[in-house]
Coordinates of N, CA and C in Angstrom, one line a residue:
X1 N 22.2 -6.0 -23.8 CA 21.2 -6.2 -22.7 C 22.0 -6.5 -21.4
X2 N 21.7 -5.8 -20.4 CA 22.3 -6.1 -19.1 C 21.5 -7.2 -18.3
X3 N 22.2 -7.7 -17.3 CA 21.5 -8.8 -16.5 C 20.6 -8.2 -15.5
X4 N 20.5 -6.9 -15.4 CA 19.6 -6.3 -14.4 C 18.1 -6.2 -14.9
X5 N 17.2 -6.7 -14.0 CA 15.8 -6.7 -14.4 C 15.3 -5.2 -14.7
X6 N 14.4 -5.1 -15.6 CA 13.9 -3.8 -15.9 C 12.7 -3.4 -15.0
X7 N 12.4 -2.2 -14.9 CA 11.3 -1.6 -14.2 C 10.1 -1.4 -15.1
X8 N 8.9 -1.4 -14.6 CA 7.7 -1.1 -15.4 C 7.4 0.4 -15.6
X9 N 8.4 1.2 -15.3 CA 8.3 2.7 -15.5 C 9.7 3.3 -15.6
X10 N 9.7 4.5 -16.0 CA 11.0 5.2 -16.1 C 11.0 6.4 -15.1
X11 N 12.1 6.9 -14.7 CA 12.2 8.0 -13.7 C 11.3 9.2 -14.0
X12 N 11.2 9.6 -15.2 CA 10.3 10.8 -15.4 C 8.8 10.5 -15.1
X13 N 8.4 9.3 -15.0 CA 7.0 8.9 -14.7 C 6.7 8.9 -13.2
X14 N 7.8 8.9 -12.4 CA 7.6 8.7 -11.0 C 7.0 10.0 -10.3
X15 N 6.0 9.8 -9.5 CA 5.3 10.9 -8.8 C 5.7 11.0 -7.4
X16 N 6.0 9.8 -6.8 CA 6.3 9.8 -5.3 C 7.0 8.5 -5.0
X17 N 8.0 8.6 -4.0 CA 8.7 7.5 -3.6 C 8.7 7.5 -2.0
X18 N 8.2 6.4 -1.5 CA 8.2 6.2 0.0 C 8.9 5.0 0.4
X19 N 9.8 5.1 1.4 CA 10.5 3.9 2.0 C 9.9 3.7 3.4
X20 N 10.0 2.4 3.8 CA 9.5 2.0 5.1 C 10.1 0.6 5.4
X21 N 9.9 0.1 6.6 CA 10.3 -1.2 7.0 C 9.1 -2.0 7.4
X22 N 9.2 -3.3 7.2 CA 8.2 -4.3 7.6 C 8.9 -5.2 8.7
X23 N 8.3 -5.4 9.8 CA 8.8 -6.2 10.8 C 8.6 -7.7 10.4
X24 N 9.7 -8.4 10.2 CA 9.6 -9.8 9.8 C 10.0 -10.7 11.0
X25 N 9.6 -10.4 12.2 CA 9.8 -11.1 13.4 C 11.3 -11.0 13.9
X26 N 12.2 -11.5 13.2 CA 13.6 -11.5 13.6 C 14.4 -10.4 12.8
X27 N 13.9 -9.9 11.7 CA 14.6 -8.9 10.9 C 13.6 -7.9 10.4
X28 N 14.2 -6.9 9.9 CA 13.3 -5.9 9.2 C 13.5 -6.0 7.7
X29 N 12.5 -5.8 6.9 CA 12.6 -5.8 5.5 C 12.3 -4.4 5.0
X30 N 13.3 -3.9 4.3 CA 13.2 -2.5 3.8 C 12.4 -2.5 2.5
X31 N 11.4 -1.7 2.5 CA 10.4 -1.7 1.4 C 10.3 -0.3 0.7
X32 N 9.8 -0.3 -0.5 CA 9.6 1.0 -1.2 C 8.3 0.9 -2.0
X33 N 7.6 2.0 -1.9 CA 6.4 2.2 -2.8 C 6.6 3.3 -3.7
X34 N 6.4 3.1 -5.0 CA 6.6 4.1 -6.0 C 5.3 4.3 -6.7
X35 N 4.9 5.6 -6.7 CA 3.6 6.0 -7.3 C 3.9 6.5 -8.7
X36 N 3.2 5.9 -9.6 CA 3.3 6.3 -11.0 C 1.9 6.4 -11.6
X37 N 1.4 7.6 -12.0 CA 0.1 7.8 -12.5 C -1.0 7.2 -11.7
X38 N -0.9 7.4 -10.4 CA -1.9 6.9 -9.4 C -1.8 5.4 -9.1
X39 N -0.9 4.7 -9.7 CA -0.7 3.3 -9.4 C 0.5 3.1 -8.4
X40 N 0.3 2.3 -7.4 CA 1.4 2.0 -6.5 C 2.2 0.8 -6.9
X41 N 3.5 0.9 -7.0 CA 4.3 -0.2 -7.3 C 5.1 -0.6 -6.1
X42 N 5.1 -1.8 -5.6 CA 5.7 -2.2 -4.4 C 7.0 -3.0 -4.7
X43 N 8.1 -2.6 -3.9 CA 9.3 -3.3 -4.0 C 9.9 -3.5 -2.6
X44 N 10.8 -4.5 -2.5 CA 11.5 -4.7 -1.2 C 12.9 -5.1 -1.5
X45 N 13.8 -5.0 -0.5 CA 15.2 -5.2 -0.7 C 15.6 -6.6 -1.2
X46 N 14.7 -7.5 -1.2 CA 15.1 -8.9 -1.6 C 14.6 -9.2 -3.0
X47 N 13.9 -8.2 -3.6 CA 13.3 -8.5 -5.0 C 14.4 -8.3 -6.0
X48 N 14.3 -8.9 -7.2 CA 15.3 -8.8 -8.2 C 15.5 -7.4 -8.8
X49 N 14.4 -6.6 -8.7 CA 14.5 -5.3 -9.3 C 15.1 -4.2 -8.3
X50 N 15.4 -4.6 -7.1 CA 15.8 -3.6 -6.1 C 17.0 -2.7 -6.6
X51 N 18.0 -3.3 -7.1 CA 19.2 -2.5 -7.5 C 18.8 -1.5 -8.7
X52 N 18.0 -2.0 -9.6 CA 17.6 -1.2 -10.7 C 16.7 0.0 -10.2
X53 N 15.9 -0.4 -9.2 CA 15.0 0.7 -8.7 C 15.9 1.8 -8.0
X54 N 16.8 1.4 -7.2 CA 17.6 2.4 -6.5 C 18.4 3.2 -7.5
X55 N 19.0 2.5 -8.5 CA 19.7 3.3 -9.5 C 18.8 4.3 -10.3
X56 N 17.6 4.0 -10.5 CA 16.7 4.9 -11.2 C 16.4 6.2 -10.4
X57 N 16.6 6.2 -9.1 CA 16.3 7.4 -8.3 C 17.4 8.4 -8.5
X58 N 18.6 8.0 -9.1 CA 19.7 9.0 -9.3 C 19.2 10.1 -10.3
X59 N 18.2 9.8 -11.1 CA 17.7 10.8 -12.1 C 16.6 11.7 -11.6
X60 N 16.2 11.5 -10.3 CA 15.1 12.3 -9.7 C 15.7 13.5 -9.0
X61 N 15.5 14.7 -9.5 CA 15.9 15.9 -8.9 C 15.1 16.1 -7.6
X62 N 15.8 16.3 -6.5 CA 15.2 16.5 -5.2 C 15.0 15.2 -4.4
X63 N 15.5 14.1 -4.9 CA 15.4 12.8 -4.2 C 16.3 12.8 -3.0
X64 N 15.7 12.4 -1.8 CA 16.4 12.4 -0.6 C 17.4 11.2 -0.5
X65 N 18.7 11.5 -0.7 CA 19.7 10.4 -0.6 C 19.9 9.9 0.8
X66 N 19.4 10.6 1.8 CA 19.5 10.1 3.2 C 18.4 9.2 3.6
X67 N 17.6 8.7 2.7 CA 16.4 7.9 3.0 C 16.8 6.7 3.9
X68 N 17.9 6.0 3.6 CA 18.3 4.8 4.3 C 18.5 5.1 5.8
X69 N 19.2 6.2 6.1 CA 19.5 6.6 7.5 C 18.2 6.8 8.3
X70 N 17.2 7.4 7.5 CA 15.9 7.7 8.2 C 15.0 6.5 8.4
X71 N 15.2 5.5 7.6 CA 14.4 4.2 7.7 C 15.0 3.2 8.5
X72 N 16.3 3.2 8.6 CA 17.1 2.1 9.2 C 16.8 2.0 10.7
X73 N 16.8 3.1 11.5 CA 16.7 3.0 12.9 C 15.4 3.8 13.4
X74 N 14.8 3.4 14.4 CA 15.1 2.3 15.3 C 14.6 1.0 14.6
X75 N 15.2 -0.2 15.0 CA 14.7 -1.4 14.4 C 13.3 -1.8 14.8
X76 N 12.6 -2.5 14.0 CA 11.3 -3.1 14.2 C 10.2 -2.0 14.3
X77 N 10.5 -0.8 13.7 CA 9.5 0.2 13.6 C 9.4 0.6 12.1
X78 N 8.3 1.0 11.6 CA 8.1 1.3 10.2 C 9.0 2.4 9.7
X79 N 9.2 3.4 10.4 CA 10.0 4.5 10.0 C 9.8 5.0 8.6
X80 N 8.5 5.2 8.3 CA 8.2 5.6 6.9 C 8.8 7.0 6.6
X81 N 9.4 7.1 5.4 CA 9.9 8.4 5.0 C 9.6 8.6 3.5
X82 N 9.2 9.8 3.1 CA 9.0 10.1 1.7 C 10.3 10.7 1.2
X83 N 10.8 10.0 0.2 CA 12.1 10.4 -0.4 C 12.0 11.3 -1.6
X84 N 10.8 11.3 -2.2 CA 10.6 12.1 -3.4 C 9.1 12.4 -3.7
X85 N 8.8 13.6 -4.0 CA 7.5 14.0 -4.5 C 7.7 14.9 -5.7
X86 N 7.1 14.6 -6.8 CA 7.2 15.4 -8.0 C 6.3 16.7 -7.7
X87 N 6.9 17.8 -8.0 CA 6.3 19.1 -7.8 C 5.9 19.7 -9.2

C-alpha cells in the first residue's frame, strides 16, 4: 500500500478533464474537474489526492500535457482549459 490517497475512479472511466484557476484574493488556486459517468469530481492543488490525480492522467490518450501553461497565465483569471475529452 502506498501513502498516496486513492481516487474514486480509474483513468478508463474518465470522460472529461477541465483545469481552471480560482482567484483567492492574493493567490490563484489551480483546480480540476473530472467528469465520470455524468458526475463531476472536483479537486484542487492543495487537496491530498492532487498528485494521484495528475499521475492518473498519464494513462489518458490525447491528454493535453500543456494544460498548466494554458491555465497559469495571466494571473487572477480563470483560464479554463479542457485537457481531455473521451471520444
